[in-house]
């Protein structure tokens, strides 16, 4: 495990009560339903959750790139800029200059599919240089030099030749490196990585994660890494937030979460991981039941339908609030009971 | 066998009630198609046009070959519901206003003007010229027209020989719309067999057929059609000319169909259910007929529907140029040939407007219909 | 790229040979030949002497087997650039056709540009503002454009132009400029005439291309790379033009392959209606009087130039899309 950097006091991004909904013909899908989360500079926050839990939409909400019919309906995303001024990203006008300057320059993003996330018929070098020219006052030639430097930095061999390559000429790992080079070319203060390694094989996965961690140290940026892979969390996270059906159900530093998970969902997730050298069991425990249909959200605690500690009359009546439990916070009535005692 | 003996029929029917109603692929397509309002309406409209083609004579008001020396380029007559008698009270009487020739001082020639005194009473199921319904039943009743068989009505005006444009358009429907159908049937036979062979066997056969299709598509069609059509001797009987024109027109249509069928075959060939069928020992032909064709027949029907208007337009163009169907035959194309020069159009715009509108409406309806069918047949479309 | 070019040109050769054979076959189809027609016409007036007839028959191989005639015809064209004699006009075909072919292709190319200028922005607009009023208007226009045959549109426009604008119709220049030298005024006059055939020939093509562009762009518009570009901080217009439109443009460009033949076809019909000094009326006349070498040369050259145009469009496509080049 890597050493813990001291927790800075000023968060880079503060989300409060963020709600992003999709108004479809069949009804309103509440993809993100009231998220409070802070992202700190020079720390890696891992957002953990099953597919469809709203983690990607939450990340895209920060960048304001949620596709229609989705939109932010409530809440704020306070971004603290380098000069110290605070911008509410949830309220910035779509397509405004301010928003475009923050995108790419202050906050950059890399995506799940390196295959389709790069423009298919433009040279990768040009795609990187283009980002640089957009945000920095440099000549075309300088932009090209910076792009080549970035390609070198992310570990692409013979960067000068690779500048001229098309995406279809590169392997998946190389493309993801190119994506990272593009995202970091303007030295952003926050990097959002949406399952950056899901589509890659295991060795490449480890290399890419190491690269992100390394560059995070070098540029002192905040990283928000979205994943459904507990192994990834263990490898790179300093802070962890667990999401279920559009809500953060538990958050805290990685040691507290892994050693003393407080929410039944987090506990169940951790138990479902096979342990080398652990007790020999017939079957891995799996979380029972299925994630409810997004249009049929359970009342009260959304996890109650699959929870082993379901308390009738409590869990299905009110939504649990976040409570402090030691070093972490969880949203569960089990702990509310305890604090009442 | 014992099962049927032991379980009473009533129990069986109870069981089937529990199973939710399962719709076959065709009913699903039909349900989706009906939601497409424009396409659904077009289906009725196209059906109406083909009925018109079938029962043409019944709908006409005049014999299409009968000339009238007193009515060359007569304009369309107006149809009215009420007449005013001498006392000024209006009375219900479905009628058309007659025409008379008057000297136009400005243009220094005689032009038709409406004659308020000449009232031609109209009615339904009136007596007219003799014909055979569907070529079998001798009749002289027509759906509507002048009550007096000796009166001539021109709803859409008359051509240079005083023939009734309305009746000619109705009769032209038969030729023009059937060329579309017959041409598509021909294209279908060529396109599906060549496309199927190409896609199912692949290899060098596929290569040759693909080159052939590319070749046909890369040359401009009109000069070739013109060349072929011009080779038809003028003296041939109308039926033979009709058939040859249909063949010429369908020569181009099969290529896109063959491509589509080939594409479907290529993708289906790799599907597990086709492999399974082949491993079960079915012959090539059985695999194609029982397993592959049913899975893309809905697409084929949609493509065929979209090919019909292309054929109709092709026939119209050739006949318009005077190298397709020849005058005694009446089609929308030969009717438009009457409106070939601008002076005629200016004198008698109805020669252009009436058949032109008919063509555009028929082609539009067929296109809407085909589009709707294609959307309905596509399981991935929303 | 060079290998690609060579391969494409190599593929073209069999097509070209096939085109020439089919063309010759077609002009051979009608029973009898022009000399028969000529002899019948002139026999009343004393006619051609049998010596001349025999010389002509010998020269063109008339009455000999098909392939002998074809061989004489094609070697004459390839070796000496001799397209044969127009029997009706009694002039070498080569002297008659080039002007007209030039106009046919000039109009077809201008129509192609017109179609693109129309279809590209409207198609993009339709896709980006899907289900807007403008999109519905474009779709409606598309259906109408596909349903109205070229010649009908030509007739309607001529009627409207004459009746409501009093414009002289038909031809490419007003009668008074017909034999005038090319001055500025003549160009202006030409422009006043030529827009109409271009619009008429281009309408159905434009309608088809709008639909194609819309569908292509809709396929691309929601791809991850568009989101990437947006996350980079590009403006919507910038990223639209640089990424999805660039990708959607490729299948769009490849439509030249079939749009060029249809434009040439359309031009020929419209030329007959509008009485333009292009291939159309000459070809129609030649076919009707069985002026076989004239008709054959016209069909052959129009087809060959179209095949060539398709080749150029293929090369253009490979130049723009690296994925094709490297296949």
JSON list of N, CA, C and O in Angstrom, two decimals, chain B residues 215 219-224 226-228 316-317 320 323 336 339 342 345-346 349 352 356 363-364 368 371, chain C residues 15 18-19 26 29 143 147 151-152 155 158-159 162 211 261 265 268-269 272-273 287-288 299 302-303 306:
[
{"chain": "B", "resi": 215, "resn": "UNK", "atom": "N", "xyz": [-20.56, -3.71, -62.35]},
{"chain": "B", "resi": 215, "resn": "UNK", "atom": "CA", "xyz": [-20.52, -3.25, -63.74]},
{"chain": "B", "resi": 215, "resn": "UNK", "atom": "C", "xyz": [-21.84, -2.59, -64.12]},
{"chain": "B", "resi": 215, "resn": "UNK", "atom": "O", "xyz": [-21.87, -1.48, -64.63]},
{"chain": "B", "resi": 219, "resn": "UNK", "atom": "N", "xyz": [-22.59, 1.93, -64.92]},
{"chain": "B", "resi": 219, "resn": "UNK", "atom": "CA", "xyz": [-22.88, 2.61, -66.18]},
{"chain": "B", "resi": 219, "resn": "UNK", "atom": "C", "xyz": [-24.20, 3.35, -66.08]},
{"chain": "B", "resi": 219, "resn": "UNK", "atom": "O", "xyz": [-25.13, 2.90, -65.43]},
{"chain": "B", "resi": 220, "resn": "UNK", "atom": "N", "xyz": [-24.26, 4.51, -66.72]},
{"chain": "B", "resi": 220, "resn": "UNK", "atom": "CA", "xyz": [-25.50, 5.29, -66.65]},
{"chain": "B", "resi": 220, "resn": "UNK", "atom": "C", "xyz": [-26.65, 4.52, -67.29]},
{"chain": "B", "resi": 220, "resn": "UNK", "atom": "O", "xyz": [-26.51, 4.00, -68.40]},
{"chain": "B", "resi": 221, "resn": "UNK", "atom": "N", "xyz": [-27.76, 4.44, -66.61]},
{"chain": "B", "resi": 221, "resn": "UNK", "atom": "CA", "xyz": [-28.84, 3.58, -67.07]},
{"chain": "B", "resi": 221, "resn": "UNK", "atom": "C", "xyz": [-29.57, 4.11, -68.29]},
{"chain": "B", "resi": 221, "resn": "UNK", "atom": "O", "xyz": [-29.89, 3.35, -69.19]},
{"chain": "B", "resi": 222, "resn": "UNK", "atom": "N", "xyz": [-29.83, 5.42, -68.28]},
{"chain": "B", "resi": 222, "resn": "UNK", "atom": "CA", "xyz": [-30.70, 5.95, -69.33]},
{"chain": "B", "resi": 222, "resn": "UNK", "atom": "C", "xyz": [-30.15, 5.70, -70.75]},
{"chain": "B", "resi": 222, "resn": "UNK", "atom": "O", "xyz": [-30.89, 5.21, -71.60]},
{"chain": "B", "resi": 223, "resn": "UNK", "atom": "N", "xyz": [-28.89, 6.00, -71.04]},
{"chain": "B", "resi": 223, "resn": "UNK", "atom": "CA", "xyz": [-28.42, 5.74, -72.39]},
{"chain": "B", "resi": 223, "resn": "UNK", "atom": "C", "xyz": [-28.56, 4.27, -72.77]},
{"chain": "B", "resi": 223, "resn": "UNK", "atom": "O", "xyz": [-28.96, 3.95, -73.90]},
{"chain": "B", "resi": 224, "resn": "UNK", "atom": "N", "xyz": [-28.30, 3.38, -71.81]},
{"chain": "B", "resi": 224, "resn": "UNK", "atom": "CA", "xyz": [-28.44, 1.95, -72.13]},
{"chain": "B", "resi": 224, "resn": "UNK", "atom": "C", "xyz": [-29.89, 1.59, -72.38]},
{"chain": "B", "resi": 224, "resn": "UNK", "atom": "O", "xyz": [-30.22, 0.90, -73.34]},
{"chain": "B", "resi": 226, "resn": "UNK", "atom": "N", "xyz": [-32.17, 3.56, -73.30]},
{"chain": "B", "resi": 226, "resn": "UNK", "atom": "CA", "xyz": [-32.58, 4.18, -74.57]},
{"chain": "B", "resi": 226, "resn": "UNK", "atom": "C", "xyz": [-32.15, 3.30, -75.72]},
{"chain": "B", "resi": 226, "resn": "UNK", "atom": "O", "xyz": [-32.91, 3.05, -76.65]},
{"chain": "B", "resi": 227, "resn": "UNK", "atom": "N", "xyz": [-30.90, 2.82, -75.64]},
{"chain": "B", "resi": 227, "resn": "UNK", "atom": "CA", "xyz": [-30.39, 1.96, -76.70]},
{"chain": "B", "resi": 227, "resn": "UNK", "atom": "C", "xyz": [-31.24, 0.72, -76.86]},
{"chain": "B", "resi": 227, "resn": "UNK", "atom": "O", "xyz": [-31.66, 0.37, -77.97]},
{"chain": "B", "resi": 228, "resn": "UNK", "atom": "N", "xyz": [-31.52, 0.08, -75.74]},
{"chain": "B", "resi": 228, "resn": "UNK", "atom": "CA", "xyz": [-32.30, -1.15, -75.78]},
{"chain": "B", "resi": 228, "resn": "UNK", "atom": "C", "xyz": [-33.73, -0.89, -76.25]},
{"chain": "B", "resi": 228, "resn": "UNK", "atom": "O", "xyz": [-34.26, -1.58, -77.10]},
{"chain": "B", "resi": 316, "resn": "UNK", "atom": "N", "xyz": [-42.18, 5.40, -67.16]},
{"chain": "B", "resi": 316, "resn": "UNK", "atom": "CA", "xyz": [-42.71, 6.72, -67.51]},
{"chain": "B", "resi": 316, "resn": "UNK", "atom": "C", "xyz": [-41.68, 7.51, -68.31]},
{"chain": "B", "resi": 316, "resn": "UNK", "atom": "O", "xyz": [-42.02, 8.13, -69.32]},
{"chain": "B", "resi": 317, "resn": "UNK", "atom": "N", "xyz": [-40.42, 7.45, -67.88]},
{"chain": "B", "resi": 317, "resn": "UNK", "atom": "CA", "xyz": [-39.39, 8.20, -68.58]},
{"chain": "B", "resi": 317, "resn": "UNK", "atom": "C", "xyz": [-39.21, 7.70, -70.01]},
{"chain": "B", "resi": 317, "resn": "UNK", "atom": "O", "xyz": [-39.15, 8.49, -70.95]},
{"chain": "B", "resi": 320, "resn": "UNK", "atom": "N", "xyz": [-42.17, 8.51, -72.13]},
{"chain": "B", "resi": 320, "resn": "UNK", "atom": "CA", "xyz": [-42.20, 9.95, -72.36]},
{"chain": "B", "resi": 320, "resn": "UNK", "atom": "C", "xyz": [-41.26, 10.31, -73.52]},
{"chain": "B", "resi": 320, "resn": "UNK", "atom": "O", "xyz": [-41.58, 11.15, -74.36]},
{"chain": "B", "resi": 323, "resn": "UNK", "atom": "N", "xyz": [-39.67, 6.08, -76.67]},
{"chain": "B", "resi": 323, "resn": "UNK", "atom": "CA", "xyz": [-39.01, 4.83, -77.02]},
{"chain": "B", "resi": 323, "resn": "UNK", "atom": "C", "xyz": [-39.45, 3.70, -76.11]},
{"chain": "B", "resi": 323, "resn": "UNK", "atom": "O", "xyz": [-38.88, 2.62, -76.13]},
{"chain": "B", "resi": 336, "resn": "UNK", "atom": "N", "xyz": [-48.08, 11.59, -70.71]},
{"chain": "B", "resi": 336, "resn": "UNK", "atom": "CA", "xyz": [-47.22, 12.76, -70.52]},
{"chain": "B", "resi": 336, "resn": "UNK", "atom": "C", "xyz": [-46.52, 13.14, -71.81]},
{"chain": "B", "resi": 336, "resn": "UNK", "atom": "O", "xyz": [-46.11, 14.28, -72.00]},
{"chain": "B", "resi": 339, "resn": "UNK", "atom": "N", "xyz": [-47.67, 16.04, -73.48]},
{"chain": "B", "resi": 339, "resn": "UNK", "atom": "CA", "xyz": [-47.30, 17.35, -72.92]},
{"chain": "B", "resi": 339, "resn": "UNK", "atom": "C", "xyz": [-45.83, 17.61, -73.10]},
{"chain": "B", "resi": 339, "resn": "UNK", "atom": "O", "xyz": [-45.17, 18.18, -72.25]},
{"chain": "B", "resi": 342, "resn": "UNK", "atom": "N", "xyz": [-43.41, 22.88, -74.62]},
{"chain": "B", "resi": 342, "resn": "UNK", "atom": "CA", "xyz": [-43.86, 23.94, -73.72]},
{"chain": "B", "resi": 342, "resn": "UNK", "atom": "C", "xyz": [-45.08, 24.67, -74.26]},
{"chain": "B", "resi": 342, "resn": "UNK", "atom": "O", "xyz": [-45.95, 25.08, -73.50]},
{"chain": "B", "resi": 345, "resn": "UNK", "atom": "N", "xyz": [-48.12, 22.76, -73.29]},
{"chain": "B", "resi": 345, "resn": "UNK", "atom": "CA", "xyz": [-48.38, 22.87, -71.85]},
{"chain": "B", "resi": 345, "resn": "UNK", "atom": "C", "xyz": [-49.03, 24.19, -71.53]},
{"chain": "B", "resi": 345, "resn": "UNK", "atom": "O", "xyz": [-49.95, 24.27, -70.72]},
{"chain": "B", "resi": 346, "resn": "UNK", "atom": "N", "xyz": [-48.56, 25.24, -72.20]},
{"chain": "B", "resi": 346, "resn": "UNK", "atom": "CA", "xyz": [-49.13, 26.54, -71.89]},
{"chain": "B", "resi": 346, "resn": "UNK", "atom": "C", "xyz": [-50.58, 26.61, -72.36]},
{"chain": "B", "resi": 346, "resn": "UNK", "atom": "O", "xyz": [-51.44, 27.18, -71.70]},
{"chain": "B", "resi": 349, "resn": "UNK", "atom": "N", "xyz": [-52.48, 23.15, -69.75]},
{"chain": "B", "resi": 349, "resn": "UNK", "atom": "CA", "xyz": [-51.65, 22.67, -68.62]},
{"chain": "B", "resi": 349, "resn": "UNK", "atom": "C", "xyz": [-52.15, 21.36, -68.01]},
{"chain": "B", "resi": 349, "resn": "UNK", "atom": "O", "xyz": [-51.38, 20.63, -67.43]},
{"chain": "B", "resi": 352, "resn": "UNK", "atom": "N", "xyz": [-50.35, 18.13, -68.48]},
{"chain": "B", "resi": 352, "resn": "UNK", "atom": "CA", "xyz": [-49.18, 17.87, -67.63]},
{"chain": "B", "resi": 352, "resn": "UNK", "atom": "C", "xyz": [-49.61, 17.60, -66.19]},
{"chain": "B", "resi": 352, "resn": "UNK", "atom": "O", "xyz": [-49.15, 16.65, -65.57]},
{"chain": "B", "resi": 356, "resn": "UNK", "atom": "N", "xyz": [-49.27, 13.99, -64.21]},
{"chain": "B", "resi": 356, "resn": "UNK", "atom": "CA", "xyz": [-48.12, 14.24, -63.35]},
{"chain": "B", "resi": 356, "resn": "UNK", "atom": "C", "xyz": [-48.48, 14.03, -61.89]},
{"chain": "B", "resi": 356, "resn": "UNK", "atom": "O", "xyz": [-47.77, 13.35, -61.15]},
{"chain": "B", "resi": 363, "resn": "UNK", "atom": "N", "xyz": [-46.20, 7.26, -56.63]},
{"chain": "B", "resi": 363, "resn": "UNK", "atom": "CA", "xyz": [-44.82, 6.98, -56.23]},
{"chain": "B", "resi": 363, "resn": "UNK", "atom": "C", "xyz": [-44.60, 7.34, -54.76]},
{"chain": "B", "resi": 363, "resn": "UNK", "atom": "O", "xyz": [-43.98, 6.60, -54.01]},
{"chain": "B", "resi": 364, "resn": "UNK", "atom": "N", "xyz": [-45.17, 8.48, -54.35]},
{"chain": "B", "resi": 364, "resn": "UNK", "atom": "CA", "xyz": [-45.06, 8.89, -52.95]},
{"chain": "B", "resi": 364, "resn": "UNK", "atom": "C", "xyz": [-45.65, 7.82, -52.04]},
{"chain": "B", "resi": 364, "resn": "UNK", "atom": "O", "xyz": [-45.03, 7.40, -51.06]},
{"chain": "B", "resi": 368, "resn": "UNK", "atom": "N", "xyz": [-43.71, 5.74, -49.17]},
{"chain": "B", "resi": 368, "resn": "UNK", "atom": "CA", "xyz": [-44.11, 5.76, -47.76]},
{"chain": "B", "resi": 368, "resn": "UNK", "atom": "C", "xyz": [-44.38, 4.34, -47.28]},
{"chain": "B", "resi": 368, "resn": "UNK", "atom": "O", "xyz": [-43.95, 3.94, -46.20]},
{"chain": "B", "resi": 371, "resn": "UNK", "atom": "N", "xyz": [-41.12, 2.46, -46.91]},
{"chain": "B", "resi": 371, "resn": "UNK", "atom": "CA", "xyz": [-40.39, 2.96, -45.75]},
{"chain": "B", "resi": 371, "resn": "UNK", "atom": "C", "xyz": [-40.99, 2.42, -44.46]},
{"chain": "B", "resi": 371, "resn": "UNK", "atom": "O", "xyz": [-40.28, 1.99, -43.56]},
{"chain": "C", "resi": 15, "resn": "UNK", "atom": "N", "xyz": [-14.15, -3.89, -66.89]},
{"chain": "C", "resi": 15, "resn": "UNK", "atom": "CA", "xyz": [-15.39, -3.11, -66.97]},
{"chain": "C", "resi": 15, "resn": "UNK", "atom": "C", "xyz": [-15.44, -2.35, -68.29]},
{"chain": "C", "resi": 15, "resn": "UNK", "atom": "O", "xyz": [-16.46, -2.37, -68.99]},
{"chain": "C", "resi": 18, "resn": "UNK", "atom": "N", "xyz": [-16.07, -4.68, -71.18]},
{"chain": "C", "resi": 18, "resn": "UNK", "atom": "CA", "xyz": [-17.45, -5.13, -71.14]},
{"chain": "C", "resi": 18, "resn": "UNK", "atom": "C", "xyz": [-18.40, -4.03, -71.61]},
{"chain": "C", "resi": 18, "resn": "UNK", "atom": "O", "xyz": [-19.33, -4.28, -72.39]},
{"chain": "C", "resi": 19, "resn": "UNK", "atom": "N", "xyz": [-18.13, -2.81, -71.17]},
{"chain": "C", "resi": 19, "resn": "UNK", "atom": "CA", "xyz": [-18.98, -1.68, -71.58]},
{"chain": "C", "resi": 19, "resn": "UNK", "atom": "C", "xyz": [-18.98, -1.56, -73.09]},
{"chain": "C", "resi": 19, "resn": "UNK", "atom": "O", "xyz": [-20.03, -1.42, -73.72]},
{"chain": "C", "resi": 26, "resn": "UNK", "atom": "N", "xyz": [-25.80, -3.48, -78.27]},
{"chain": "C", "resi": 26, "resn": "UNK", "atom": "CA", "xyz": [-27.07, -2.76, -78.26]},
{"chain": "C", "resi": 26, "resn": "UNK", "atom": "C", "xyz": [-27.32, -2.06, -79.58]},
{"chain": "C", "resi": 26, "resn": "UNK", "atom": "O", "xyz": [-28.42, -2.13, -80.15]},
{"chain": "C", "resi": 29, "resn": "UNK", "atom": "N", "xyz": [-28.54, -4.37, -82.20]},
{"chain": "C", "resi": 29, "resn": "UNK", "atom": "CA", "xyz": [-29.78, -5.10, -81.98]},
{"chain": "C", "resi": 29, "resn": "UNK", "atom": "C", "xyz": [-30.86, -4.88, -83.04]},
{"chain": "C", "resi": 29, "resn": "UNK", "atom": "O", "xyz": [-31.46, -5.84, -83.49]},
{"chain": "C", "resi": 143, "resn": "UNK", "atom": "N", "xyz": [-38.92, 13.26, -49.73]},
{"chain": "C", "resi": 143, "resn": "UNK", "atom": "CA", "xyz": [-39.87, 12.34, -50.33]},
{"chain": "C", "resi": 143, "resn": "UNK", "atom": "C", "xyz": [-40.41, 12.88, -51.65]},
{"chain": "C", "resi": 143, "resn": "UNK", "atom": "O", "xyz": [-40.53, 12.16, -52.64]},
{"chain": "C", "resi": 147, "resn": "UNK", "atom": "N", "xyz": [-40.00, 11.44, -55.56]},
{"chain": "C", "resi": 147, "resn": "UNK", "atom": "CA", "xyz": [-41.20, 10.97, -56.24]},
{"chain": "C", "resi": 147, "resn": "UNK", "atom": "C", "xyz": [-41.44, 11.65, -57.58]},
{"chain": "C", "resi": 147, "resn": "UNK", "atom": "O", "xyz": [-42.17, 11.13, -58.41]},
{"chain": "C", "resi": 151, "resn": "UNK", "atom": "N", "xyz": [-38.03, 14.58, -65.76]},
{"chain": "C", "resi": 151, "resn": "UNK", "atom": "CA", "xyz": [-38.60, 15.29, -66.90]},
{"chain": "C", "resi": 151, "resn": "UNK", "atom": "C", "xyz": [-39.87, 16.03, -66.52]},
{"chain": "C", "resi": 151, "resn": "UNK", "atom": "O", "xyz": [-40.16, 17.11, -67.04]},
{"chain": "C", "resi": 152, "resn": "UNK", "atom": "N", "xyz": [-40.59, 15.46, -65.55]},
{"chain": "C", "resi": 152, "resn": "UNK", "atom": "CA", "xyz": [-41.81, 16.12, -65.10]},
{"chain": "C", "resi": 152, "resn": "UNK", "atom": "C", "xyz": [-41.47, 17.43, -64.40]},
{"chain": "C", "resi": 152, "resn": "UNK", "atom": "O", "xyz": [-42.08, 18.47, -64.65]},
{"chain": "C", "resi": 155, "resn": "UNK", "atom": "N", "xyz": [-40.56, 19.97, -66.95]},
{"chain": "C", "resi": 155, "resn": "UNK", "atom": "CA", "xyz": [-41.74, 20.55, -67.60]},
{"chain": "C", "resi": 155, "resn": "UNK", "atom": "C", "xyz": [-42.42, 21.56, -66.69]},
{"chain": "C", "resi": 155, "resn": "UNK", "atom": "O", "xyz": [-42.79, 22.66, -67.13]},
{"chain": "C", "resi": 158, "resn": "UNK", "atom": "N", "xyz": [-40.34, 24.71, -66.42]},
{"chain": "C", "resi": 158, "resn": "UNK", "atom": "CA", "xyz": [-40.40, 25.51, -67.65]},
{"chain": "C", "resi": 158, "resn": "UNK", "atom": "C", "xyz": [-41.73, 26.25, -67.74]},
{"chain": "C", "resi": 158, "resn": "UNK", "atom": "O", "xyz": [-41.79, 27.41, -68.11]},
{"chain": "C", "resi": 159, "resn": "UNK", "atom": "N", "xyz": [-42.79, 25.53, -67.36]},
{"chain": "C", "resi": 159, "resn": "UNK", "atom": "CA", "xyz": [-44.11, 26.14, -67.40]},
{"chain": "C", "resi": 159, "resn": "UNK", "atom": "C", "xyz": [-44.18, 27.33, -66.45]},
{"chain": "C", "resi": 159, "resn": "UNK", "atom": "O", "xyz": [-44.61, 28.43, -66.83]},
{"chain": "C", "resi": 162, "resn": "UNK", "atom": "N", "xyz": [-42.01, 30.26, -67.64]},
{"chain": "C", "resi": 162, "resn": "UNK", "atom": "CA", "xyz": [-42.58, 30.96, -68.78]},
{"chain": "C", "resi": 162, "resn": "UNK", "atom": "C", "xyz": [-43.81, 31.75, -68.39]},
{"chain": "C", "resi": 162, "resn": "UNK", "atom": "O", "xyz": [-43.96, 32.92, -68.70]},
{"chain": "C", "resi": 211, "resn": "UNK", "atom": "N", "xyz": [-30.99, 12.38, -47.08]},
{"chain": "C", "resi": 211, "resn": "UNK", "atom": "CA", "xyz": [-31.36, 11.25, -46.24]},
{"chain": "C", "resi": 211, "resn": "UNK", "atom": "C", "xyz": [-30.13, 10.44, -45.84]},
{"chain": "C", "resi": 211, "resn": "UNK", "atom": "O", "xyz": [-30.01, 9.99, -44.71]},
{"chain": "C", "resi": 261, "resn": "UNK", "atom": "N", "xyz": [-23.58, 8.23, -62.36]},
{"chain": "C", "resi": 261, "resn": "UNK", "atom": "CA", "xyz": [-24.38, 7.65, -63.44]},
{"chain": "C", "resi": 261, "resn": "UNK", "atom": "C", "xyz": [-25.81, 8.17, -63.48]},
{"chain": "C", "resi": 261, "resn": "UNK", "atom": "O", "xyz": [-26.33, 8.45, -64.56]},
{"chain": "C", "resi": 265, "resn": "UNK", "atom": "N", "xyz": [-27.58, 10.20, -66.51]},
{"chain": "C", "resi": 265, "resn": "UNK", "atom": "CA", "xyz": [-28.86, 9.73, -67.04]},
{"chain": "C", "resi": 265, "resn": "UNK", "atom": "C", "xyz": [-29.90, 10.84, -67.00]},
{"chain": "C", "resi": 265, "resn": "UNK", "atom": "O", "xyz": [-30.60, 11.09, -67.98]},
{"chain": "C", "resi": 268, "resn": "UNK", "atom": "N", "xyz": [-29.47, 13.56, -69.49]},
{"chain": "C", "resi": 268, "resn": "UNK", "atom": "CA", "xyz": [-29.85, 13.20, -70.86]},
{"chain": "C", "resi": 268, "resn": "UNK", "atom": "C", "xyz": [-31.35, 13.39, -71.08]},
{"chain": "C", "resi": 268, "resn": "UNK", "atom": "O", "xyz": [-31.78, 13.97, -72.09]},
{"chain": "C", "resi": 269, "resn": "UNK", "atom": "N", "xyz": [-32.15, 12.93, -70.11]},
{"chain": "C", "resi": 269, "resn": "UNK", "atom": "CA", "xyz": [-33.61, 13.09, -70.26]},
{"chain": "C", "resi": 269, "resn": "UNK", "atom": "C", "xyz": [-34.00, 14.57, -70.23]},
{"chain": "C", "resi": 269, "resn": "UNK", "atom": "O", "xyz": [-34.75, 15.06, -71.07]},
{"chain": "C", "resi": 272, "resn": "UNK", "atom": "N", "xyz": [-33.38, 16.49, -73.32]},
{"chain": "C", "resi": 272, "resn": "UNK", "atom": "CA", "xyz": [-34.38, 16.30, -74.38]},
{"chain": "C", "resi": 272, "resn": "UNK", "atom": "C", "xyz": [-35.55, 17.25, -74.16]},
{"chain": "C", "resi": 272, "resn": "UNK", "atom": "O", "xyz": [-36.01, 17.92, -75.08]},
{"chain": "C", "resi": 273, "resn": "UNK", "atom": "N", "xyz": [-36.00, 17.34, -72.90]},
{"chain": "C", "resi": 273, "resn": "UNK", "atom": "CA", "xyz": [-37.15, 18.18, -72.59]},
{"chain": "C", "resi": 273, "resn": "UNK", "atom": "C", "xyz": [-36.81, 19.66, -72.78]},
{"chain": "C", "resi": 273, "resn": "UNK", "atom": "O", "xyz": [-37.57, 20.42, -73.36]},
{"chain": "C", "resi": 287, "resn": "UNK", "atom": "N", "xyz": [-30.60, 7.23, -82.02]},
{"chain": "C", "resi": 287, "resn": "UNK", "atom": "CA", "xyz": [-31.20, 5.93, -81.77]},
{"chain": "C", "resi": 287, "resn": "UNK", "atom": "C", "xyz": [-32.45, 5.75, -82.63]},
{"chain": "C", "resi": 287, "resn": "UNK", "atom": "O", "xyz": [-32.70, 4.67, -83.16]},
{"chain": "C", "resi": 288, "resn": "UNK", "atom": "N", "xyz": [-33.22, 6.81, -82.78]},
{"chain": "C", "resi": 288, "resn": "UNK", "atom": "CA", "xyz": [-34.48, 6.69, -83.51]},
{"chain": "C", "resi": 288, "resn": "UNK", "atom": "C", "xyz": [-34.24, 6.46, -85.00]},
{"chain": "C", "resi": 288, "resn": "UNK", "atom": "O", "xyz": [-34.99, 5.75, -85.64]},
{"chain": "C", "resi": 299, "resn": "UNK", "atom": "N", "xyz": [-23.05, 6.43, -76.34]},
{"chain": "C", "resi": 299, "resn": "UNK", "atom": "CA", "xyz": [-23.27, 5.55, -75.19]},
{"chain": "C", "resi": 299, "resn": "UNK", "atom": "C", "xyz": [-21.92, 5.14, -74.60]},
{"chain": "C", "resi": 299, "resn": "UNK", "atom": "O", "xyz": [-21.71, 5.17, -73.39]},
{"chain": "C", "resi": 302, "resn": "UNK", "atom": "N", "xyz": [-20.08, 8.21, -72.84]},
{"chain": "C", "resi": 302, "resn": "UNK", "atom": "CA", "xyz": [-20.78, 8.61, -71.61]},
{"chain": "C", "resi": 302, "resn": "UNK", "atom": "C", "xyz": [-20.54, 7.56, -70.53]},
{"chain": "C", "resi": 302, "resn": "UNK", "atom": "O", "xyz": [-20.21, 7.89, -69.38]},
{"chain": "C", "resi": 303, "resn": "UNK", "atom": "N", "xyz": [-20.64, 6.29, -70.90]},
{"chain": "C", "resi": 303, "resn": "UNK", "atom": "CA", "xyz": [-20.43, 5.24, -69.91]},
{"chain": "C", "resi": 303, "resn": "UNK", "atom": "C", "xyz": [-18.99, 5.24, -69.40]},
{"chain": "C", "resi": 303, "resn": "UNK", "atom": "O", "xyz": [-18.74, 5.12, -68.20]},
{"chain": "C", "resi": 306, "resn": "UNK", "atom": "N", "xyz": [-18.28, 8.02, -67.07]},
{"chain": "C", "resi": 306, "resn": "UNK", "atom": "CA", "xyz": [-18.91, 7.77, -65.78]},
{"chain": "C", "resi": 306, "resn": "UNK", "atom": "C", "xyz": [-18.07, 6.80, -64.96]},
{"chain": "C", "resi": 306, "resn": "UNK", "atom": "O", "xyz": [-17.86, 7.00, -63.76]}
]
